[in-house]
mmCIF file of C-alpha atoms and ligand atoms in Angstrom:
data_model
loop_
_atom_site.group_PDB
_atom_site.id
_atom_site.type_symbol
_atom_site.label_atom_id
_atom_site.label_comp_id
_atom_site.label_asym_id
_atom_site.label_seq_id
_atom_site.Cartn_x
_atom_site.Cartn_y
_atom_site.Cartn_z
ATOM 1 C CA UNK A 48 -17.435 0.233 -9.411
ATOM 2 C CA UNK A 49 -16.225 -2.073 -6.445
ATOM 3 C CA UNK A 50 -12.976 -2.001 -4.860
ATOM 4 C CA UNK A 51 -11.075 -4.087 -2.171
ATOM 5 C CA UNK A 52 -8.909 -2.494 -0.130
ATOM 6 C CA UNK A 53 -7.310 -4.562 1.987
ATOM 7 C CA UNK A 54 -4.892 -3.812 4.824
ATOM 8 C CA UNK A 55 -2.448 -6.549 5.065
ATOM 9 C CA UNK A 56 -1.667 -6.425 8.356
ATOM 10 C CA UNK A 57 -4.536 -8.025 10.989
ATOM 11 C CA UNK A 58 -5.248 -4.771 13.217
ATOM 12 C CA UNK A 59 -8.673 -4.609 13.074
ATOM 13 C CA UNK A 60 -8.841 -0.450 14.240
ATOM 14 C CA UNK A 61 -6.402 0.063 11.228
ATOM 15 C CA UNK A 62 -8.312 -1.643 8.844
ATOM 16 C CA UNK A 63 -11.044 0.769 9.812
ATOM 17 C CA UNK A 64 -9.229 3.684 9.689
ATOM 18 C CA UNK A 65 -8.258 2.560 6.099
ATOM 19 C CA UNK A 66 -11.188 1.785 4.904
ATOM 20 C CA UNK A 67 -12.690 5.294 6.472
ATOM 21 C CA UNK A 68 -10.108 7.068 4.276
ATOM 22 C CA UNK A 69 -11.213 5.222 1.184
ATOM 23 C CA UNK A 70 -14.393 5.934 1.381
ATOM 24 C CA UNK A 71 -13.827 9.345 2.355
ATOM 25 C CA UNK A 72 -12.408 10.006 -1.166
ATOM 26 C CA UNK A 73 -13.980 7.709 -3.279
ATOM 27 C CA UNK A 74 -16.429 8.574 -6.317
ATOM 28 C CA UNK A 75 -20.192 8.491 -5.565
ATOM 29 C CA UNK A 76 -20.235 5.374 -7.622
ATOM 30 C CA UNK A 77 -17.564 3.719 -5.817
ATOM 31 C CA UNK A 78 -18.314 0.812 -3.274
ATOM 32 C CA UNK A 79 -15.092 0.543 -0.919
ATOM 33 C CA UNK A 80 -14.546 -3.167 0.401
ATOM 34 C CA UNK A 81 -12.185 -3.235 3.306
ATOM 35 C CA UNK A 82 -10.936 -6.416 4.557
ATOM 36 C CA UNK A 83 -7.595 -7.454 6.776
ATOM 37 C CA UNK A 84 -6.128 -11.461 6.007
ATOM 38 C CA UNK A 85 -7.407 -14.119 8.778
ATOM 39 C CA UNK A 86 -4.030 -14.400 9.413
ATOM 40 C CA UNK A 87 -1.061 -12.881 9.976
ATOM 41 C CA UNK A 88 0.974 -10.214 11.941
ATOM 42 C CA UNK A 89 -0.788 -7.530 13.367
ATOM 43 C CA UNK A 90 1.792 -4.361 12.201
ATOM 44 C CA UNK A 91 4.619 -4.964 9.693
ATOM 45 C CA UNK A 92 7.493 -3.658 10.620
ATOM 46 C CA UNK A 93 9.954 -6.544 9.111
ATOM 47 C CA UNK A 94 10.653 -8.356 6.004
ATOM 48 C CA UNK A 95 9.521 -11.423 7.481
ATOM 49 C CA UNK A 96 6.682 -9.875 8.459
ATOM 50 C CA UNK A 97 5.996 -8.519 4.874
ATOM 51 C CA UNK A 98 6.585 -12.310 3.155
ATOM 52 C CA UNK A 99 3.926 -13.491 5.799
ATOM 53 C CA UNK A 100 1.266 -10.582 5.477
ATOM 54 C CA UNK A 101 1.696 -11.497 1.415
ATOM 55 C CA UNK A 102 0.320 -14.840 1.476
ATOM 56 C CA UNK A 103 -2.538 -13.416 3.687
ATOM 57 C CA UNK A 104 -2.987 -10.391 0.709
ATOM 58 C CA UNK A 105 -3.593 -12.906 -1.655
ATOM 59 C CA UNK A 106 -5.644 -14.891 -0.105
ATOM 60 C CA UNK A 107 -8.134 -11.694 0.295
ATOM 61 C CA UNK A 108 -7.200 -11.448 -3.744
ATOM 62 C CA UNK A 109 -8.744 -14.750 -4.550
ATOM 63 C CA UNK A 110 -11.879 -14.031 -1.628
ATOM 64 C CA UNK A 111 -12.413 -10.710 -4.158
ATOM 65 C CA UNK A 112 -12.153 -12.392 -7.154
ATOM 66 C CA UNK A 113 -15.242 -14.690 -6.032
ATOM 67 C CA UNK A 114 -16.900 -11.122 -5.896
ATOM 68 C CA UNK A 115 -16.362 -9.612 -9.163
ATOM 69 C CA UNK A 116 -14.379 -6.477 -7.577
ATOM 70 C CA UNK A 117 -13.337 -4.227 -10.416
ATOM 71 C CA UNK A 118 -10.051 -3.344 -8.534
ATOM 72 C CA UNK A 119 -7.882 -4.118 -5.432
ATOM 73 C CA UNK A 120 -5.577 -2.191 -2.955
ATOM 74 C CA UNK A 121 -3.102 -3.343 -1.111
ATOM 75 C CA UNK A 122 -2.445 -0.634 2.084
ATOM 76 C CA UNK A 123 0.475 -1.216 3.585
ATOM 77 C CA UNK A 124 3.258 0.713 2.146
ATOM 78 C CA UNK A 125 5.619 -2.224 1.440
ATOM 79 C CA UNK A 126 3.372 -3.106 -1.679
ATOM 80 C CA UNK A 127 3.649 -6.680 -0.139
ATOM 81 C CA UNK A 128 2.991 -9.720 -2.516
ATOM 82 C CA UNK A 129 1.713 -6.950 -5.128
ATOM 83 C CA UNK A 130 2.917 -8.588 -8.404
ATOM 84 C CA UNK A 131 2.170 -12.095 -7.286
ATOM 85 C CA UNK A 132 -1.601 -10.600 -6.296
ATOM 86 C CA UNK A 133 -1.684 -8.845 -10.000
ATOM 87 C CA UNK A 134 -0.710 -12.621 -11.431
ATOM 88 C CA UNK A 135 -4.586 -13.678 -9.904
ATOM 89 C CA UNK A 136 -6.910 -11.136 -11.471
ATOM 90 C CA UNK A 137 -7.646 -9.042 -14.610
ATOM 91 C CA UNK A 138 -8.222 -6.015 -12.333
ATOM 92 C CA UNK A 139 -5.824 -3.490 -11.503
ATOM 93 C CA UNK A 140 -3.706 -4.178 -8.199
ATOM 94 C CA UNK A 141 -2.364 -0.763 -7.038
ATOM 95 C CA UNK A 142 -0.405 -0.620 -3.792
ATOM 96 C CA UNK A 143 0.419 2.389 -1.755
ATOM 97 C CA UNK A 144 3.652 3.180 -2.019
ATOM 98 C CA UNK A 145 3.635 2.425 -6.033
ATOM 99 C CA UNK A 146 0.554 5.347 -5.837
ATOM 100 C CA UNK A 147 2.119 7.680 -3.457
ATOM 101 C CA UNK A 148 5.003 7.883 -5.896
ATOM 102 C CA UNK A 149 2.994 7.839 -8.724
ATOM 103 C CA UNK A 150 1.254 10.985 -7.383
ATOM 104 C CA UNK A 151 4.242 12.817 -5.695
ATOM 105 C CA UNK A 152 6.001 13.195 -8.997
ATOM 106 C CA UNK A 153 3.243 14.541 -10.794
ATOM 107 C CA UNK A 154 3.043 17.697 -8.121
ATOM 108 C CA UNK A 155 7.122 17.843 -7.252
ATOM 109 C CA UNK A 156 10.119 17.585 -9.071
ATOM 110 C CA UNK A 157 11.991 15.840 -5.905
ATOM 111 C CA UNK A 158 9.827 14.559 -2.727
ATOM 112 C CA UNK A 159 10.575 12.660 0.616
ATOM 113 C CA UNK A 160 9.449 9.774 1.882
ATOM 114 C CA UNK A 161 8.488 9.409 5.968
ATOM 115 C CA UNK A 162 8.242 6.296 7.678
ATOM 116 C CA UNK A 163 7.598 4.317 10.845
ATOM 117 C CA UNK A 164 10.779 2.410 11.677
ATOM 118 C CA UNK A 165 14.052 2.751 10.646
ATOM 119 C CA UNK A 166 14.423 -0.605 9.401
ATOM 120 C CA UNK A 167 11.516 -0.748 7.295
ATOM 121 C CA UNK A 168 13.436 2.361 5.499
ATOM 122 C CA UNK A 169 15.274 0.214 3.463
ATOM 123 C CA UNK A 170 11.820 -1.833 2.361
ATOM 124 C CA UNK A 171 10.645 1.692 0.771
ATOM 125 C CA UNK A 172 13.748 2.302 -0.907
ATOM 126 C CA UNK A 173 13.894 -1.111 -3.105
ATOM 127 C CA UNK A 174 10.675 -0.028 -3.742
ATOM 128 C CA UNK A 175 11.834 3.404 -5.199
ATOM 129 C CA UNK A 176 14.345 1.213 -7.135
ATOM 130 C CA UNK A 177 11.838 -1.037 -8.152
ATOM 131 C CA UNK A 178 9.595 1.049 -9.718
ATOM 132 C CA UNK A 179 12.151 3.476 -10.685
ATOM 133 C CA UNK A 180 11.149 6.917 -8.774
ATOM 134 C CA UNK A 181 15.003 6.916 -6.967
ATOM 135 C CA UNK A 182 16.296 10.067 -8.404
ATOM 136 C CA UNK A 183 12.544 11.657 -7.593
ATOM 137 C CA UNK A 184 13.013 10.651 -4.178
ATOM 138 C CA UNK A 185 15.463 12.892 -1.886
ATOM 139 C CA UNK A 186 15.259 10.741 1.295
ATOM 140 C CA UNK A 187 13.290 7.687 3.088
ATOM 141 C CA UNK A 188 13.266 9.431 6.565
ATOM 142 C CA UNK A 189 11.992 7.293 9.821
ATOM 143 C CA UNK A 190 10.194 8.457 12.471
ATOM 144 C CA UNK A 191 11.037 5.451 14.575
ATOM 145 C CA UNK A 192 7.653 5.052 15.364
ATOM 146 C CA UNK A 193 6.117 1.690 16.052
ATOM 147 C CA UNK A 194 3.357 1.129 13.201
ATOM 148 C CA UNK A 195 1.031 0.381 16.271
ATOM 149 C CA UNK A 196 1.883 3.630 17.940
ATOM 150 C CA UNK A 197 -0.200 5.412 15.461
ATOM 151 C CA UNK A 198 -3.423 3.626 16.995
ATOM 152 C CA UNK A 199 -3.263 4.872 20.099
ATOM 153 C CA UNK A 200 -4.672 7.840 21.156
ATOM 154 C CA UNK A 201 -2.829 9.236 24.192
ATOM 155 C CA UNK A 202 0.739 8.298 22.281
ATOM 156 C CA UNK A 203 2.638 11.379 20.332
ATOM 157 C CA UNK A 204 3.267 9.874 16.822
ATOM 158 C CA UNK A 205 1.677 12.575 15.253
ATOM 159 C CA UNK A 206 4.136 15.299 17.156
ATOM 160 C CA UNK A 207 7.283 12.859 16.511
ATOM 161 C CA UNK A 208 5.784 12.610 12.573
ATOM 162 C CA UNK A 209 5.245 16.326 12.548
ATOM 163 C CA UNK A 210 8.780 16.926 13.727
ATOM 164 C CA UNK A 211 10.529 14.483 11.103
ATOM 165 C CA UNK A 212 7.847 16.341 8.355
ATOM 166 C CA UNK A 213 9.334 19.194 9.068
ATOM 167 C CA UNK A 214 13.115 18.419 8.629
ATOM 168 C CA UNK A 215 12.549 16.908 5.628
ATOM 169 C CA UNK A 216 11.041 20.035 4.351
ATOM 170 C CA UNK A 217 13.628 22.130 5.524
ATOM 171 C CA UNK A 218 16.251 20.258 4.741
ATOM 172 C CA UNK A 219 16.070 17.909 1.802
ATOM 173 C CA UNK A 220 15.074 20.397 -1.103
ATOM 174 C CA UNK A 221 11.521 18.732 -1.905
ATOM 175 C CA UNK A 222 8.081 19.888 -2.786
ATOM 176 C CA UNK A 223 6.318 17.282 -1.556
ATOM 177 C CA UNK A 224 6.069 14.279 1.562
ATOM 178 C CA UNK A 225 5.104 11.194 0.505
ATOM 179 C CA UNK A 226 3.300 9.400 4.237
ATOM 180 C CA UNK A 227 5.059 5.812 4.970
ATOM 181 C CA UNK A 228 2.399 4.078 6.079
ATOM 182 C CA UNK A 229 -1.270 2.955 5.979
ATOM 183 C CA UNK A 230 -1.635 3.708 9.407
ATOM 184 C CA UNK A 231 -1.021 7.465 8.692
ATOM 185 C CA UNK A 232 -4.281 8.222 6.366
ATOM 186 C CA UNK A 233 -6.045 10.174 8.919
ATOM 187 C CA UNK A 234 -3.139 12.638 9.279
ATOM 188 C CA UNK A 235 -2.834 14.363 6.072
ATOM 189 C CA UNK A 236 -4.810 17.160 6.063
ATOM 190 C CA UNK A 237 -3.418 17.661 9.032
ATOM 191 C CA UNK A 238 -0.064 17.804 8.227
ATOM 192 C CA UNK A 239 -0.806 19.732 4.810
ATOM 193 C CA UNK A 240 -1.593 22.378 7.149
ATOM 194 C CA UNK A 241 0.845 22.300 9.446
ATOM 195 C CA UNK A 242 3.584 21.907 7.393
ATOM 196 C CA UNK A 243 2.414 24.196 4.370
ATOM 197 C CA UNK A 244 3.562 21.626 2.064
ATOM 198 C CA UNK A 245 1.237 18.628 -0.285
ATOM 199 C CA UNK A 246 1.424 15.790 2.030
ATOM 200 C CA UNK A 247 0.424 12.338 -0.159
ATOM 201 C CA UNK A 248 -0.701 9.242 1.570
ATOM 202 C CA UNK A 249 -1.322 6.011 -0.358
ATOM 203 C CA UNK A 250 -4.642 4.941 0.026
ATOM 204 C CA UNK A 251 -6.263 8.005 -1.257
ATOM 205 C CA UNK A 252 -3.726 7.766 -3.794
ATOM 206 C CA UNK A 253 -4.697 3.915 -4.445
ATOM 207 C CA UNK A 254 -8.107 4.693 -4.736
ATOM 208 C CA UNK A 255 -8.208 7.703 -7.154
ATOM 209 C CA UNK A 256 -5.763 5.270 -9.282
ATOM 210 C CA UNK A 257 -7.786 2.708 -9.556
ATOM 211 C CA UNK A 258 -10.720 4.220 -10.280
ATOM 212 C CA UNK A 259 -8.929 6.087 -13.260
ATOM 213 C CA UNK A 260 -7.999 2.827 -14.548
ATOM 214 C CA UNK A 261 -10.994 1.255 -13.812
ATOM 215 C CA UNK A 262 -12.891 3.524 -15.655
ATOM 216 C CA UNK A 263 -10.570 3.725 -18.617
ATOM 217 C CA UNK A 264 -10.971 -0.127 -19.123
ATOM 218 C CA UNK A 265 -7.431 -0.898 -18.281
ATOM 219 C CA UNK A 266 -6.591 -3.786 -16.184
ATOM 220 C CA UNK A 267 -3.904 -6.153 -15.303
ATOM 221 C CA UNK A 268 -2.326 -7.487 -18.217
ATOM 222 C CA UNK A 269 -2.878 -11.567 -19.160
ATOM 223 C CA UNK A 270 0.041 -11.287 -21.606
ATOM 224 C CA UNK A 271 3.773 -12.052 -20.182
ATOM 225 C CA UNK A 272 4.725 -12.014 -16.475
ATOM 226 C CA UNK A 273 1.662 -11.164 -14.645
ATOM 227 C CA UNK A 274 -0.598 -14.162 -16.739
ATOM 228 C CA UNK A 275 -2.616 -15.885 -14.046
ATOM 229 C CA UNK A 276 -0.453 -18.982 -12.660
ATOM 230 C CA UNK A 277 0.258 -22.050 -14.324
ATOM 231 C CA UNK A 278 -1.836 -24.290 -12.656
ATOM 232 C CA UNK A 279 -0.249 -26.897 -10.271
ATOM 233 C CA UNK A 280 -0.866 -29.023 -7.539
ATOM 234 C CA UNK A 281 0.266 -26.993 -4.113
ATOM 235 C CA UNK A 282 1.155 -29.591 -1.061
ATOM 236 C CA UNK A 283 0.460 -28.810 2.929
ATOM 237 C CA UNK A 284 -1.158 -26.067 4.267
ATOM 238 C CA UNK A 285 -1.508 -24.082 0.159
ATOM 239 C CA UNK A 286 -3.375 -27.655 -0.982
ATOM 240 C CA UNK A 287 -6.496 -25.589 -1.443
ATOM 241 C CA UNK A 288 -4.866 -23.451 -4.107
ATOM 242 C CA UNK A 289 -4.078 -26.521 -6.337
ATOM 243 C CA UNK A 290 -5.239 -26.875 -9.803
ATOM 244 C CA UNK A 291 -5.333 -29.195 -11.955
ATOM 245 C CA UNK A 292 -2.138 -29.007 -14.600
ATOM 246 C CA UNK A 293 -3.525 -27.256 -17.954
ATOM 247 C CA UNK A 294 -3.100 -30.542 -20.039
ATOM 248 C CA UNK A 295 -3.717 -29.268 -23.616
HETATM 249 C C1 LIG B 1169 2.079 -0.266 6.783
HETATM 250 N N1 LIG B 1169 3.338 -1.593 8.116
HETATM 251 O O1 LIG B 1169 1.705 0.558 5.964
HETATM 252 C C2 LIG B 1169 3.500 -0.660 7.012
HETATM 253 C C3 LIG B 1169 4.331 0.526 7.349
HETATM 254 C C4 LIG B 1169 5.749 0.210 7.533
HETATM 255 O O2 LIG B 1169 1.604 -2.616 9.179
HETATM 256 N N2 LIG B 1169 1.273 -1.017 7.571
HETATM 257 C C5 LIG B 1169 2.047 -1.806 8.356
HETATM 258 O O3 LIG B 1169 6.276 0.506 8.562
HETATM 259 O O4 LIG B 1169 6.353 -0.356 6.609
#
């Protein structure tokens, strides 16, 4: 089984790191593929850094696609351009945040969420709305953390994550953290221990997803909203993702 796990941002240790985790959990018969997009912003920390990290997301979808991957991640925990990338293959997308959840509320009856900066908060909690996990999730907590900050070795994000970890254990009545970021996937076993609590990340998350589904022979349904794209001609810079309009 192949899978393409890309991180949509364009840090190249971070993509490592990512791809590191992945294979660190992956199934014997798994082969991880990590890529980051050509372009684009090298953290996200914005919404207009999420709509510009999607484009680059699926143009790593339609790179994959010319490899016969069996399933794609997208690692970065705003999910970005995840139902447009689902819309280009038959393979199960999963993103991180959608898999954290996923997980979380199959170990806790009420978990917290704990993020980078506080204004990407909000980004995590349409996502809780979106995919309907609100009332599972007791808080989106920030650490104010720069995404970056977790690459660098002499900084203190993991004592400033640690500390936020702990509050929302003590105070927000869950069983469970759910880690706001890609960047954080080297820091969970970590935590679990320090914190005596389960501490999910996404990508491991992602990957054990996908290969469930993967395995089970479900993929991305070609019926309704996620079909592939009606083919069209695209002008400017997307001319190279023009098709010619299905005439029959
Ligand atoms: C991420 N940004 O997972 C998100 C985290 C965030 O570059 N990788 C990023 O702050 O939303």
């Amino acid at each position: 089984m192949q899978i393409h796990v890309i991180n949509p941002n364009t840090t190249a240790s971070m993509t490592d790191k990512i791809g590191a985790c992945a294979n660190r959990v992956a199934a014997e018969s798994t082969r991880i593929h990590v890529s980051q997009p050509e372009s684009g912003p090298v953290s996200i920390e914005s919404h207009f850094d999420e709509a510009i990290s999607a484009v680059g997301v699926l143009e790593e979808i339609r790179r994959g696609e010319t490899l016969a991957m069996d399933a794609y991640v997208i690692a970065c925990f705003g999910d970005p351009g995840l139902l447009a990338a689902r819309e280009l293959t038959r393979a199960p997308v999963i993103g991180i945040a959608e898999a954290g959840f996923h997980l979380a509320t199959l170990i806790s009856t009420r978990f917290s969420v704990v993020t980078t900066l506080s204004r990407t908060a909000i980004i995590a909690e349409h996502l809780l709305d979106q995919y309907g996990f609100r009332h599972h999730c007791r808080r989106v907590r920030a650490t104010d953390l720069p995404v970056l900050e977790l690459e660098n070795p002499a900084g203190n994000a993991y004592q400033a994550l640690l500390e936020e970890c702990q509050r929302a254990r003590d105070e927000d009545g869950i069983g469970a953290i759910v880690l706001g970021c890609g960047g954080m996937a080297d820091l969970t076993e970590r935590l679990t221990h320090d914190l005596q609590l389960p501490v999910i990340e996404g990508v491991s998350a992602a990957i054990k997803l996908a290969e469930s589904l993967v395995s089970l022979g479900l993929g991305t349904s070609k019926h309704g909203d996620l079909a592939f794209p009606r083919p069209k001609p695209f002008a400017g810079r997307f001319a190279d993702w023009s098709q010619e309009p299905d005439r029959r």
